[in-house]
Short mmCIF file of C-alpha atoms in Angstrom, two decimals:
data_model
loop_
_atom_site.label_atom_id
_atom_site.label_comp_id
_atom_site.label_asym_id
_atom_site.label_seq_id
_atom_site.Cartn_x
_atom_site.Cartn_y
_atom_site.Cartn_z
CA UNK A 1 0.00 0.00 0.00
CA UNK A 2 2.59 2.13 0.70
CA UNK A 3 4.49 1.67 -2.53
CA UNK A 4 1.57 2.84 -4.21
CA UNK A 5 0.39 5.93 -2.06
CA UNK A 6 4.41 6.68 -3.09
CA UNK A 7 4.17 6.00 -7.03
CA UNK A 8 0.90 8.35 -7.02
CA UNK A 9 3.03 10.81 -5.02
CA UNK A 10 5.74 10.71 -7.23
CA UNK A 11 3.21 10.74 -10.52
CA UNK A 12 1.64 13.78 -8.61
CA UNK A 13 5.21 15.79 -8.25
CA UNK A 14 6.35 14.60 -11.47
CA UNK A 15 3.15 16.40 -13.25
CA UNK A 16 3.02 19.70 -11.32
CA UNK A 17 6.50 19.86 -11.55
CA UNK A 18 6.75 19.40 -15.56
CA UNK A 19 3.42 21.09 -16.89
CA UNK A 20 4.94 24.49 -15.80
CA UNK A 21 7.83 23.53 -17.94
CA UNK A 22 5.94 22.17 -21.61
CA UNK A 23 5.14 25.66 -22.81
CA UNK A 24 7.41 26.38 -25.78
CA UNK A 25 7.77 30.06 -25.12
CA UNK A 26 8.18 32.27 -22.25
CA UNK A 27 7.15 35.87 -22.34
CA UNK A 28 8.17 38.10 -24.13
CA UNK A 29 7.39 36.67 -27.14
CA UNK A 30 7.96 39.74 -28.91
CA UNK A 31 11.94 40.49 -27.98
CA UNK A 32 14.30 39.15 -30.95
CA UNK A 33 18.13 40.53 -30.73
CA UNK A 34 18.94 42.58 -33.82
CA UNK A 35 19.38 40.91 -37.18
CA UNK A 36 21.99 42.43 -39.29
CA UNK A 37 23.17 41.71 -42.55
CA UNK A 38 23.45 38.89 -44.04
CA UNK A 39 20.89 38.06 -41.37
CA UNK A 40 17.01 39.81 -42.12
CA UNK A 41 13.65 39.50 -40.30
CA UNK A 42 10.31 40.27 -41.13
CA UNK A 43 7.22 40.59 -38.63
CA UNK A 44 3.63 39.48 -39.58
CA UNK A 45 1.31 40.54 -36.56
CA UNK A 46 -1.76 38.26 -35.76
CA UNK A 47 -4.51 38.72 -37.55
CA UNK A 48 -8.69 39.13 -35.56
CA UNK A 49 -9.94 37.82 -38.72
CA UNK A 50 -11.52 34.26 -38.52
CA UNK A 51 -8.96 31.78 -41.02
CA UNK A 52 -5.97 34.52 -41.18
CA UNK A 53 -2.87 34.44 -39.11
CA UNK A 54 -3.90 33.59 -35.49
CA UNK A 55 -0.41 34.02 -33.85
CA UNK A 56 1.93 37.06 -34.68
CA UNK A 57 5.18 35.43 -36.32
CA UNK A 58 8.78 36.34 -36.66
CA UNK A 59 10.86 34.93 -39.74
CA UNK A 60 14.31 35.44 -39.78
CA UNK A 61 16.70 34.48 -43.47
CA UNK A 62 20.45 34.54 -43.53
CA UNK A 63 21.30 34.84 -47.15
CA UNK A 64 24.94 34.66 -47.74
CA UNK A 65 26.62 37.77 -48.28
CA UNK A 66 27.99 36.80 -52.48
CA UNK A 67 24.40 35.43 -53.41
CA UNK A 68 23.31 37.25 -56.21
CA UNK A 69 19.79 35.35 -57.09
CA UNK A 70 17.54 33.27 -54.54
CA UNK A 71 16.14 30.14 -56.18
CA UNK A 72 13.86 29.01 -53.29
CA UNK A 73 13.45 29.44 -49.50
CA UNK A 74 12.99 26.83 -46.56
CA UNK A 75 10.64 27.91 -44.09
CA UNK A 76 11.07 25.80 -40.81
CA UNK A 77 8.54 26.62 -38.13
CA UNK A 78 8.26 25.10 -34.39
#
């Protein structure tokens, strides 16, 4: 019995411990350091408009200083 009053205990500590942790972000969301060249960032700001952009976004591209023509960009998101 008292094995298991422990393990629920444990389970308990465990969960209230970690769920303040599993958020990706912590405020502010809206602080980025400075991008300068050959590093750029754009801003889109969320949208109130039912099927536009719920979250405001921050995209940042390096493009290497001797590139003279983009043929195609990677967007990776989290």
């Amino acid at each position: 019995m008292s094995r298991l009053v422990s393990a629920q205990v444990w389970a308990w500590l465990l969960t209230t411990v970690c769920v303040g942790e599993l958020s990706a972000q912590h405020p502010p969301y809206d602080v980025f350091p400075e991008a300068n060249p050959p590093y750029y960032r754009v801003r889109y700001e969320a949208s109130t408009v039912t099927g536009e952009l719920p979250y405001g976004v921050n995209y940042t591209i390096w493009i290497p200083p001797n590139a003279k023509t983009l043929r195609g960009v990677i967007v990776h998101q989290h």
